[in-house]
């Protein structure tokens, strides 16, 4: 064994700072649960002024997805999750992609074999399958645990493929601390001699994460509670190497309902899906952070936080043991608030792609529509159905002209539109103020409440009972020619029904 090499690895490990890592497998999308893990991991590091490391766990070659690493980068960036070390920017303990660390795992597995904490297992597939078929816990029966050196040499000489398994002590128990779940003790005889290195030479997740977390100096390991039951095995590995054990922070799953985890396969949205559904990244980040974590003290009742504010107050003690239920309506509530809080310019920027798709008539100024829909959206997808009438006046019933509060009916609406038409025809320039003053002036001249004029005009130009914006805004946006055409149509439609 090259003692010096191992010493060099130890010497590289940064000391004296909080170091956390997000370690996604490149699947091509970001689960809500994974995003939450990334956020908690990042928040712990930023809160402590420590380092946040991005590591790509790609040892499961069967599950590789093209372009998936780029999706991870893009998603994290969009969420404001910045990394201090990672595959693209390097760092003191790289490489940060597991397949590029292949040699490390082999060396440490070898070290473990020499320490007597791991062994080569030459069992073939047929034997393992028959073990599995016999039932039991599905665990390995330890057939190769005590092969003699001569037996091992012989198999190696014959080139029999092998895996390396962890040699779990048969007696005693293992105890570990989790910051969320407390003290957990398991009997060692319930733990399986898990595979550490597969026959293709690549490590299993269970081995690679221990080696990497140690070599990267990770002080706080944040991950899903599905890994809780494996933690004792990891601890036995740390102990065998004589390494310090990191602080574990296992997080309960994000659920679709009381009984089911969120699952992309069952149609639950990923982060990317939520963005496509018209949610703002900031709203998703805020809401997802609160799924299973609550602020305490003076912020206990507060709901809205920027990422910076979250980093200031985040504490591991606020993470809940109970699973959190993802509630799309609650997310909509967060999103509506975020949309409303945007500056008009930022909202316009966010809304423009949706407006461009929904309104295609040339000459319509979308920047005038944006402020009208801003207070009326829960998601950006709510924009299109509200603005469809700009392109095309929908067929509508004259009943729309009847409004109790406005004191309008079909007959007085017809009268109003007939009076409005020449006034607007004469209008120049066609500006908001000019239209406003003309319509209000007309109401005053007739000693009518404004609504008696505004309601029929709004109805005639939109054909809808509810619109973003009132008569004046709609006329301004539609332009003179189209406004007059729609008012003429309204008049014709009302006359016809008389
Ligand atoms: N690659 C693992 C996953 O995506 C990471 C688990 C961990 O953070 O340790 O689930």
Short mmCIF file of C-alpha atoms and ligand atoms in Angstrom, two decimals:
data_model
loop_
_atom_site.label_atom_id
_atom_site.label_comp_id
_atom_site.label_asym_id
_atom_site.label_seq_id
_atom_site.Cartn_x
_atom_site.Cartn_y
_atom_site.Cartn_z
CA UNK A 1 0.00 0.00 0.00
CA UNK A 2 1.24 3.42 -0.87
CA UNK A 3 1.05 5.04 2.55
CA UNK A 4 2.28 8.33 1.16
CA UNK A 5 -0.61 8.53 -1.30
CA UNK A 6 -3.15 8.13 1.50
CA UNK A 7 -1.35 10.75 3.55
CA UNK A 8 -1.45 13.16 0.62
CA UNK A 9 -5.19 12.71 0.34
CA UNK A 10 -5.62 13.50 4.03
CA UNK A 11 -3.41 16.55 3.69
CA UNK A 12 -5.66 17.96 0.96
CA UNK A 13 -8.76 17.99 3.17
CA UNK A 14 -9.70 21.55 4.13
CA UNK A 15 -10.07 22.00 7.87
CA UNK A 16 -11.70 24.49 10.16
CA UNK A 17 -14.78 25.40 8.13
CA UNK A 18 -18.32 24.16 7.70
CA UNK A 19 -18.45 22.23 4.44
CA UNK A 20 -21.62 20.80 2.95
CA UNK A 21 -22.29 19.13 -0.36
CA UNK A 22 -25.15 18.57 -2.71
CA UNK A 23 -24.60 15.29 -4.49
CA UNK A 24 -27.22 14.76 -7.17
CA UNK A 25 -27.30 11.88 -9.58
CA UNK A 26 -27.67 13.22 -13.11
CA UNK A 27 -31.26 12.20 -13.88
CA UNK A 28 -32.18 15.05 -16.21
CA UNK A 29 -34.54 16.87 -13.87
CA UNK A 30 -34.73 18.15 -10.32
CA UNK A 31 -37.17 16.52 -7.97
CA UNK A 32 -38.86 18.83 -5.51
CA UNK A 33 -37.37 16.70 -2.71
CA UNK A 34 -33.88 17.04 -4.21
CA UNK A 35 -34.29 20.77 -4.60
CA UNK A 36 -35.21 20.98 -0.93
CA UNK A 37 -32.12 18.95 -0.01
CA UNK A 38 -30.00 21.29 -2.13
CA UNK A 39 -31.53 24.31 -0.42
CA UNK A 40 -31.04 23.04 3.12
CA UNK A 41 -27.49 22.01 2.28
CA UNK A 42 -26.75 25.42 0.79
CA UNK A 43 -28.47 27.31 3.58
CA UNK A 44 -26.45 25.51 6.26
CA UNK A 45 -23.20 26.40 4.51
CA UNK A 46 -24.14 30.00 3.80
CA UNK A 47 -25.55 30.56 7.29
CA UNK A 48 -22.24 29.42 8.76
CA UNK A 49 -20.09 31.26 6.25
CA UNK A 50 -18.85 27.85 5.10
CA UNK A 51 -18.42 26.16 1.73
CA UNK A 52 -21.05 24.55 -0.47
CA UNK A 53 -19.77 21.84 -2.77
CA UNK A 54 -21.40 20.33 -5.82
CA UNK A 55 -20.57 16.71 -6.53
CA UNK A 56 -22.03 14.66 -9.33
CA UNK A 57 -22.85 11.07 -8.39
CA UNK A 58 -22.81 9.27 -11.69
CA UNK A 59 -21.57 5.81 -10.77
CA UNK A 60 -24.84 4.19 -11.78
CA UNK A 61 -23.91 3.97 -15.44
CA UNK A 62 -27.21 2.36 -16.36
CA UNK A 63 -29.07 5.51 -15.42
CA UNK A 64 -27.01 8.11 -17.22
CA UNK A 65 -28.96 10.78 -19.07
CA UNK A 66 -27.39 12.98 -21.70
CA UNK A 67 -27.17 16.66 -20.78
CA UNK A 68 -28.29 15.92 -17.24
CA UNK A 69 -25.34 17.64 -15.59
CA UNK A 70 -26.17 20.85 -17.48
CA UNK A 71 -29.72 20.61 -16.15
CA UNK A 72 -28.31 20.48 -12.62
CA UNK A 73 -26.14 23.54 -13.22
CA UNK A 74 -28.97 25.49 -14.83
CA UNK A 75 -31.47 24.60 -12.13
CA UNK A 76 -29.17 25.50 -9.26
CA UNK A 77 -28.24 28.77 -10.93
CA UNK A 78 -31.86 29.65 -11.52
CA UNK A 79 -32.59 29.02 -7.85
CA UNK A 80 -29.71 31.19 -6.70
CA UNK A 81 -27.83 28.21 -5.28
CA UNK A 82 -24.19 29.05 -5.87
CA UNK A 83 -21.38 26.56 -5.35
CA UNK A 84 -17.85 27.16 -4.16
CA UNK A 85 -16.38 23.96 -5.55
CA UNK A 86 -17.69 21.72 -8.27
CA UNK A 87 -16.98 19.94 -11.54
CA UNK A 88 -17.05 23.10 -13.62
CA UNK A 89 -15.00 25.33 -11.31
CA UNK A 90 -12.78 22.79 -9.60
CA UNK A 91 -11.53 23.17 -6.05
CA UNK A 92 -8.98 21.78 -3.60
CA UNK A 93 -10.42 18.27 -3.37
CA UNK A 94 -11.45 17.45 -6.93
CA UNK A 95 -12.36 15.86 -9.16
CA UNK A 96 -16.01 16.46 -8.31
CA UNK A 97 -17.53 13.84 -10.59
CA UNK A 98 -17.55 10.36 -9.14
CA UNK A 99 -16.66 8.47 -12.30
CA UNK A 100 -13.48 10.57 -12.43
CA UNK A 101 -12.63 9.43 -8.91
CA UNK A 102 -12.73 5.77 -9.77
CA UNK A 103 -9.14 5.09 -8.69
CA UNK A 104 -9.72 6.55 -5.26
CA UNK A 105 -12.46 4.07 -4.40
CA UNK A 106 -10.44 1.08 -5.49
CA UNK A 107 -7.52 2.14 -3.32
CA UNK A 108 -9.66 2.72 -0.25
CA UNK A 109 -11.49 -0.55 -0.76
CA UNK A 110 -8.14 -2.28 -0.89
CA UNK A 111 -7.14 -0.54 2.32
CA UNK A 112 -10.32 -1.72 3.94
CA UNK A 113 -9.65 -5.30 2.84
CA UNK A 114 -6.25 -5.07 4.47
CA UNK A 115 -7.81 -3.74 7.64
CA UNK A 116 -10.13 -6.75 7.67
CA UNK A 117 -13.24 -4.60 7.32
CA UNK A 118 -14.02 -5.72 3.76
CA UNK A 119 -13.53 -8.81 1.64
CA UNK A 120 -13.61 -10.04 -1.93
CA UNK A 121 -16.72 -11.93 -2.86
CA UNK A 122 -16.50 -14.24 -5.86
CA UNK A 123 -20.09 -15.51 -5.75
CA UNK A 124 -21.61 -15.58 -9.19
CA UNK A 125 -24.98 -14.28 -10.24
CA UNK A 126 -26.61 -17.70 -10.14
CA UNK A 127 -25.62 -18.23 -6.52
CA UNK A 128 -26.78 -14.76 -5.48
CA UNK A 129 -30.08 -15.29 -7.27
CA UNK A 130 -30.65 -18.62 -5.58
CA UNK A 131 -29.91 -16.95 -2.22
CA UNK A 132 -32.45 -14.32 -3.06
CA UNK A 133 -34.99 -16.96 -4.10
CA UNK A 134 -34.56 -18.73 -0.80
CA UNK A 135 -36.02 -15.66 0.83
CA UNK A 136 -34.68 -14.34 4.05
CA UNK A 137 -33.84 -10.67 4.26
CA UNK A 138 -32.34 -10.66 0.80
CA UNK A 139 -28.98 -10.14 2.43
CA UNK A 140 -25.77 -11.87 1.52
CA UNK A 141 -25.01 -15.02 3.54
CA UNK A 142 -21.31 -14.33 4.03
CA UNK A 143 -20.15 -17.25 1.89
CA UNK A 144 -16.87 -15.53 0.93
CA UNK A 145 -16.27 -13.77 4.25
CA UNK A 146 -13.70 -16.22 5.46
CA UNK A 147 -11.96 -17.49 2.34
CA UNK A 148 -8.32 -18.31 2.99
CA UNK A 149 -5.56 -16.35 1.36
CA UNK A 150 -4.79 -19.37 -0.81
CA UNK A 151 -8.41 -19.65 -1.97
CA UNK A 152 -8.50 -15.97 -2.82
CA UNK A 153 -5.19 -16.13 -4.72
CA UNK A 154 -6.41 -19.06 -6.71
CA UNK A 155 -9.63 -17.31 -7.77
CA UNK A 156 -7.74 -14.16 -8.62
CA UNK A 157 -5.29 -16.18 -10.70
CA UNK A 158 -8.22 -17.76 -12.51
CA UNK A 159 -9.63 -14.32 -13.20
CA UNK A 160 -12.92 -14.98 -11.42
CA UNK A 161 -14.80 -11.70 -11.28
CA UNK A 162 -15.45 -10.37 -7.81
CA UNK A 163 -17.04 -7.59 -5.86
CA UNK A 164 -15.79 -6.13 -2.59
CA UNK A 165 -18.16 -6.35 0.34
CA UNK A 166 -18.19 -4.66 3.68
CA UNK A 167 -17.46 -7.05 6.54
CA UNK A 168 -20.08 -6.07 9.09
CA UNK A 169 -19.27 -7.26 12.61
CA UNK A 170 -21.63 -10.10 13.50
CA UNK A 171 -21.99 -9.00 17.11
CA UNK A 172 -22.79 -5.81 18.90
CA UNK A 173 -24.71 -2.80 17.78
CA UNK A 174 -24.02 0.48 16.06
CA UNK A 175 -25.33 3.80 17.32
CA UNK A 176 -25.39 7.06 15.51
CA UNK A 177 -26.74 10.55 15.96
CA UNK A 178 -28.92 12.33 13.49
CA UNK A 179 -29.60 16.04 13.94
CA UNK A 180 -33.25 15.53 12.99
CA UNK A 181 -34.05 11.99 14.12
CA UNK A 182 -31.93 11.83 17.27
CA UNK A 183 -30.05 8.76 18.48
CA UNK A 184 -30.55 5.59 16.48
CA UNK A 185 -29.18 2.19 17.44
CA UNK A 186 -29.26 -0.93 15.29
CA UNK A 187 -28.08 -4.46 15.96
CA UNK A 188 -25.17 -5.29 13.67
CA UNK A 189 -26.64 -8.69 12.83
CA UNK A 190 -29.47 -6.90 11.00
CA UNK A 191 -26.99 -5.22 8.64
CA UNK A 192 -26.08 -6.71 5.31
CA UNK A 193 -22.52 -7.23 4.04
CA UNK A 194 -23.21 -4.64 1.35
CA UNK A 195 -21.27 -4.38 -1.88
CA UNK A 196 -18.73 -1.54 -1.88
CA UNK A 197 -17.08 -2.07 -5.26
CA UNK A 198 -19.01 -3.65 -8.10
CA UNK A 199 -17.53 -6.14 -10.52
CA UNK A 200 -17.05 -3.34 -13.07
CA UNK A 201 -14.70 -1.66 -10.60
CA UNK A 202 -17.06 1.21 -9.89
CA UNK A 203 -18.15 1.87 -6.32
CA UNK A 204 -21.69 1.63 -5.07
CA UNK A 205 -23.28 4.79 -3.80
CA UNK A 206 -22.94 3.39 -0.30
CA UNK A 207 -19.16 3.30 -0.54
CA UNK A 208 -18.49 6.31 -2.73
CA UNK A 209 -20.43 8.71 -0.53
CA UNK A 210 -18.36 7.81 2.53
CA UNK A 211 -15.04 8.13 0.73
CA UNK A 212 -16.00 11.37 -0.97
CA UNK A 213 -17.58 12.98 2.06
CA UNK A 214 -14.43 12.28 4.01
CA UNK A 215 -11.95 13.29 1.32
CA UNK A 216 -13.92 16.45 0.58
CA UNK A 217 -13.97 17.41 4.26
CA UNK A 218 -17.76 17.41 4.46
CA UNK A 219 -18.84 18.32 7.98
CA UNK A 220 -22.62 18.16 7.52
CA UNK A 221 -24.30 15.52 5.38
CA UNK A 222 -27.81 16.48 4.35
CA UNK A 223 -29.87 13.90 2.50
CA UNK A 224 -33.22 12.17 2.24
CA UNK A 225 -34.37 9.93 5.09
CA UNK A 226 -34.35 6.96 2.71
CA UNK A 227 -30.64 6.79 3.58
CA UNK A 228 -31.26 6.73 7.33
CA UNK A 229 -31.25 2.95 7.57
CA UNK A 230 -27.88 2.78 5.77
CA UNK A 231 -26.20 5.29 8.06
CA UNK A 232 -25.02 2.64 10.58
CA UNK A 233 -23.15 0.88 7.78
CA UNK A 234 -21.53 4.16 6.80
CA UNK A 235 -20.49 4.69 10.39
CA UNK A 236 -18.87 1.29 10.51
CA UNK A 237 -16.86 2.32 7.45
CA UNK A 238 -15.81 5.63 9.01
CA UNK A 239 -14.80 3.76 12.13
CA UNK A 240 -12.84 1.15 10.19
CA UNK A 241 -10.88 3.93 8.49
CA UNK A 242 -10.54 5.85 11.76
CA UNK A 243 -12.23 8.90 10.25
CA UNK A 244 -14.40 11.46 12.06
CA UNK A 245 -18.12 11.01 11.47
CA UNK A 246 -19.93 13.99 9.94
CA UNK A 247 -23.11 15.50 11.35
CA UNK A 248 -26.04 13.74 9.72
CA UNK A 249 -29.15 15.65 8.76
CA UNK A 250 -31.71 13.32 7.27
CA UNK A 251 -34.84 14.94 5.86
CA UNK A 252 -38.24 13.32 5.67
CA UNK A 253 -39.72 12.91 2.24
CA UNK A 254 -41.88 15.42 0.44
CA UNK A 255 -45.24 13.74 0.00
CA UNK A 256 -47.97 14.09 -2.59
CA UNK A 257 -50.57 13.17 0.03
CA UNK A 258 -50.65 11.48 3.42
CA UNK A 259 -49.52 8.13 2.03
CA UNK A 260 -47.48 8.71 -1.11
CA UNK A 261 -44.14 10.29 -1.76
CA UNK A 262 -44.01 12.79 -4.59
CA UNK A 263 -42.93 10.96 -7.67
CA UNK A 264 -42.18 12.16 -11.14
CA UNK A 265 -43.16 8.76 -12.45
CA UNK A 266 -46.63 9.22 -11.01
CA UNK A 267 -47.01 12.60 -12.60
CA UNK A 268 -45.90 14.87 -9.79
CA UNK A 269 -44.10 17.97 -11.03
CA UNK A 270 -40.33 18.41 -10.89
CA UNK A 271 -38.80 21.86 -10.45
CA UNK A 272 -38.61 22.23 -14.23
CA UNK A 273 -42.27 21.25 -14.56
CA UNK A 274 -43.24 23.89 -12.01
CA UNK A 275 -41.40 26.57 -13.97
CA UNK A 276 -43.19 25.43 -17.11
CA UNK A 277 -46.45 25.69 -15.15
CA UNK A 278 -45.82 29.40 -14.71
CA UNK A 279 -44.32 29.48 -11.25
CA UNK A 280 -41.51 31.87 -10.42
CA UNK A 281 -38.31 30.28 -9.27
CA UNK A 282 -38.16 32.56 -6.21
CA UNK A 283 -41.65 31.48 -5.12
CA UNK A 284 -40.80 27.80 -5.57
CA UNK A 285 -37.59 28.22 -3.58
CA UNK A 286 -39.39 30.02 -0.76
CA UNK A 287 -42.23 27.50 -0.61
CA UNK A 288 -40.03 24.41 -0.91
CA UNK A 289 -37.76 25.61 1.88
CA UNK A 290 -40.78 25.78 4.16
CA UNK A 291 -41.75 22.20 3.31
CA UNK A 292 -40.38 20.55 6.41
CA UNK A 293 -38.54 23.48 7.89
CA UNK A 294 -40.02 26.30 9.96
CA UNK A 295 -38.46 29.49 11.12
CA UNK A 296 -38.46 29.95 14.85
CA UNK A 297 -38.51 32.87 17.25
CA UNK A 298 -39.52 36.23 15.87
CA UNK A 299 -39.94 34.86 12.35
CA UNK A 300 -42.10 31.92 13.38
CA UNK A 301 -45.23 33.28 11.74
CA UNK A 302 -43.54 34.69 8.68
CA UNK A 303 -44.01 33.10 5.26
CA UNK A 304 -42.14 35.19 2.75
CA UNK A 305 -38.36 35.13 2.67
CA UNK A 306 -35.72 35.88 0.10
CA UNK A 307 -32.93 33.33 -0.20
CA UNK A 308 -30.60 35.78 1.52
CA UNK A 309 -33.02 36.15 4.43
CA UNK A 310 -33.33 32.38 4.68
CA UNK A 311 -29.56 32.04 4.82
CA UNK A 312 -29.49 34.54 7.67
CA UNK A 313 -31.98 32.67 9.84
CA UNK A 314 -31.69 29.03 8.77
CA UNK A 315 -31.13 26.59 11.60
CA UNK A 316 -31.09 22.80 11.50
CA UNK A 317 -33.27 22.71 14.62
CA UNK A 318 -36.20 23.97 12.54
CA UNK A 319 -36.22 20.87 10.30
CA UNK A 320 -39.18 18.64 11.02
CA UNK A 321 -39.15 14.88 11.40
CA UNK A 322 -42.60 14.51 9.89
CA UNK A 323 -43.05 14.26 6.16
CA UNK A 324 -44.27 17.43 4.48
CA UNK A 325 -47.12 17.47 2.00
CA UNK A 326 -46.60 19.39 -1.21
CA UNK A 327 -49.67 21.54 -1.76
CA UNK A 328 -50.00 23.10 -5.21
CA UNK A 329 -52.62 25.57 -3.98
CA UNK A 330 -50.28 26.80 -1.29
CA UNK A 331 -47.56 27.21 -3.90
CA UNK A 332 -50.01 29.21 -6.03
CA UNK A 333 -50.65 31.46 -3.07
CA UNK A 334 -46.91 32.03 -2.70
CA UNK A 335 -46.53 32.58 -6.41
CA UNK A 336 -49.38 35.11 -6.61
CA UNK A 337 -47.70 37.10 -3.87
CA UNK A 338 -44.36 36.97 -5.62
CA UNK A 339 -45.92 38.02 -8.93
CA UNK A 340 -47.61 40.98 -7.27
CA UNK A 341 -44.46 42.02 -5.49
CA UNK A 342 -42.42 42.21 -8.71
CA UNK A 343 -41.61 45.67 -10.00
CA UNK A 344 -43.71 46.50 -13.09
CA UNK A 345 -40.58 46.11 -15.22
CA UNK A 346 -39.72 42.70 -13.81
CA UNK A 347 -43.28 41.49 -14.12
CA UNK A 348 -43.38 42.67 -17.71
CA UNK A 349 -40.19 40.76 -18.44
CA UNK A 350 -41.61 37.58 -16.89
CA UNK A 351 -45.00 38.00 -18.59
CA UNK A 352 -43.79 38.96 -22.05
CA UNK A 353 -43.20 35.44 -23.42
CA UNK A 354 -46.71 34.48 -22.32
CA UNK A 355 -48.25 37.67 -23.72
CA UNK A 356 -46.40 37.21 -26.99
CA UNK A 357 -47.90 33.80 -27.32
CA UNK A 358 -51.41 34.86 -26.37
CA UNK A 359 -51.65 38.13 -28.32
CA UNK A 360 -50.32 38.11 -31.86
CA UNK A 361 -52.09 41.09 -33.46
CA UNK A 362 -49.40 43.47 -34.68
CA UNK A 363 -49.25 46.89 -33.08
CA UNK A 364 -50.62 45.87 -29.70
CA UNK A 365 -48.38 47.20 -26.97
CA UNK A 366 -47.88 44.29 -24.57
CA UNK A 367 -46.14 46.49 -22.03
CA UNK A 368 -49.52 48.16 -21.53
CA UNK A 369 -51.24 44.82 -20.94
CA UNK A 370 -48.69 43.51 -18.43
CA UNK A 371 -49.62 45.86 -15.56
CA UNK A 372 -53.29 45.01 -16.06
CA UNK A 373 -52.74 41.28 -15.54
CA UNK A 374 -50.11 41.58 -12.81
CA UNK A 375 -52.61 41.69 -9.92
CA UNK A 376 -54.77 39.00 -11.51
CA UNK A 377 -52.44 36.02 -11.79
CA UNK A 378 -51.54 33.13 -9.56
CA UNK A 379 -49.21 31.72 -12.20
CA UNK A 380 -47.94 33.06 -15.50
CA UNK A 381 -50.21 30.56 -17.25
CA UNK A 382 -53.19 32.59 -15.98
CA UNK A 383 -52.24 35.37 -18.40
CA UNK A 384 -53.30 33.88 -21.73
CA UNK A 385 -56.98 33.17 -21.00
CA UNK A 386 -57.43 36.71 -19.70
CA UNK A 387 -56.08 38.45 -22.77
CA UNK A 388 -57.37 36.33 -25.63
CA UNK A 389 -59.96 38.96 -26.63
CA UNK A 390 -57.26 41.39 -27.79
CA UNK A 391 -56.67 39.23 -30.84
CA UNK A 392 -60.25 38.41 -31.50
CA UNK A 393 -63.53 39.66 -30.14
CA UNK A 394 -65.35 36.59 -28.88
CA UNK A 395 -69.06 36.09 -29.62
CA UNK A 396 -70.99 37.37 -26.62
CA UNK A 397 -74.55 37.72 -25.43
CA UNK A 398 -76.24 41.09 -25.05
CA UNK A 399 -77.01 40.04 -21.50
CA UNK A 400 -73.46 41.10 -20.69
CA UNK A 401 -74.60 44.70 -21.11
CA UNK A 402 -77.00 44.33 -18.20
CA UNK A 403 -75.33 45.19 -14.93
CA UNK A 404 -77.41 46.00 -11.86
CA UNK A 405 -74.86 48.02 -9.97
CA UNK A 406 -73.86 50.03 -13.02
CA UNK A 407 -77.56 50.49 -13.77
CA UNK A 408 -77.03 49.42 -17.33
CA UNK A 409 -79.39 47.42 -19.52
CA UNK A 410 -79.56 46.64 -23.23
CA UNK A 411 -81.49 49.77 -24.15
CA UNK A 412 -79.39 52.31 -22.29
CA UNK A 413 -76.19 50.53 -23.37
CA UNK A 414 -77.21 50.96 -26.98
CA UNK A 415 -77.87 54.65 -26.35
CA UNK A 416 -74.51 55.01 -24.63
CA UNK A 417 -72.57 53.32 -27.44
CA UNK A 418 -74.34 55.44 -30.05
CA UNK A 419 -73.20 58.55 -28.19
CA UNK A 420 -69.70 57.26 -27.61
CA UNK A 421 -69.05 56.38 -31.24
CA UNK A 422 -68.84 59.91 -32.71
CA UNK A 423 -66.94 61.20 -29.68
CA UNK A 424 -64.25 58.57 -30.06
CA UNK A 425 -64.25 58.94 -33.83
CA UNK A 426 -63.34 62.59 -33.37
CA UNK A 427 -60.64 61.85 -30.84
CA UNK A 428 -57.06 62.81 -31.66
CA UNK A 429 -54.59 61.89 -30.29
CA UNK A 430 -55.61 58.41 -29.13
CA UNK A 431 -54.13 58.47 -25.65
CA UNK A 432 -55.21 57.18 -22.28
CA UNK A 433 -55.98 60.65 -20.98
CA UNK A 434 -57.80 61.71 -24.10
CA UNK A 435 -60.02 58.61 -24.07
CA UNK A 436 -60.61 58.94 -20.34
CA UNK A 437 -61.57 62.61 -20.53
CA UNK A 438 -63.79 62.04 -23.52
CA UNK A 439 -65.78 59.22 -21.89
CA UNK A 440 -66.02 60.93 -18.49
CA UNK A 441 -66.92 64.19 -20.22
CA UNK A 442 -69.70 62.41 -22.06
CA UNK A 443 -71.09 60.96 -18.82
CA UNK A 444 -70.99 64.37 -17.19
CA UNK A 445 -72.68 66.06 -20.09
CA UNK A 446 -75.50 63.52 -19.84
CA UNK A 447 -75.55 63.76 -16.02
CA UNK A 448 -74.86 60.03 -15.87
CA UNK A 449 -72.66 58.03 -13.54
CA UNK A 450 -69.41 57.03 -15.30
CA UNK A 451 -70.36 53.37 -15.19
CA UNK A 452 -73.30 53.96 -17.51
CA UNK A 453 -70.80 54.78 -20.26
CA UNK A 454 -67.80 52.72 -19.18
CA UNK A 455 -69.62 49.41 -18.77
CA UNK A 456 -71.13 49.30 -22.27
CA UNK A 457 -67.83 50.39 -23.83
CA UNK A 458 -65.82 47.78 -21.92
CA UNK A 459 -68.35 45.10 -22.88
CA UNK A 460 -68.39 46.07 -26.54
CA UNK A 461 -64.60 46.14 -26.91
CA UNK A 462 -63.94 42.91 -25.00
CA UNK A 463 -67.05 40.74 -25.27
CA UNK A 464 -66.25 39.51 -21.77
CA UNK A 465 -67.80 39.89 -18.35
CA UNK A 466 -64.43 40.17 -16.68
CA UNK A 467 -61.32 41.78 -18.14
CA UNK A 468 -57.99 42.96 -16.90
CA UNK A 469 -58.29 46.73 -17.09
CA UNK A 470 -61.32 48.90 -17.70
CA UNK A 471 -62.86 50.55 -20.76
CA UNK A 472 -60.21 53.26 -21.10
CA UNK A 473 -57.21 50.92 -20.90
CA UNK A 474 -58.77 48.46 -23.33
CA UNK A 475 -59.61 51.14 -25.89
CA UNK A 476 -56.10 52.57 -25.61
CA UNK A 477 -54.48 49.18 -26.16
CA UNK A 478 -56.78 48.08 -28.97
CA UNK A 479 -56.17 51.31 -30.87
CA UNK A 480 -58.65 53.66 -32.44
CA UNK A 481 -59.60 51.68 -35.48
CA UNK A 482 -60.27 48.41 -33.70
CA UNK A 483 -62.09 50.14 -30.84
CA UNK A 484 -64.44 51.88 -33.25
CA UNK A 485 -65.01 48.64 -35.17
CA UNK A 486 -65.96 46.79 -31.98
CA UNK A 487 -68.24 49.56 -30.78
CA UNK A 488 -69.98 49.55 -34.17
CA UNK A 489 -70.39 45.77 -33.87
CA UNK A 490 -71.84 46.23 -30.39
CA UNK A 491 -74.31 48.77 -31.66
CA UNK A 492 -75.34 46.49 -34.53
CA UNK A 493 -75.74 43.52 -32.21
CA UNK A 494 -77.88 45.50 -29.75
CA UNK A 495 -80.02 46.96 -32.52
CA UNK A 496 -80.62 43.59 -34.01
CA UNK A 497 -82.05 42.31 -30.75
CA UNK A 498 -84.44 45.22 -30.31
N1 LIG B 1 -26.81 10.78 -5.24
C1 LIG B 1 -27.69 10.65 -4.13
C2 LIG B 1 -29.09 11.01 -4.58
O1 LIG B 1 -29.23 11.69 -5.59
C3 LIG B 1 -27.27 11.59 -3.03
C4 LIG B 1 -27.53 11.13 -1.69
C5 LIG B 1 -26.71 11.93 -0.70
O2 LIG B 1 -26.87 13.16 -0.68
O3 LIG B 1 -25.92 11.35 0.02
O4 LIG B 1 -30.05 10.61 -3.96
#
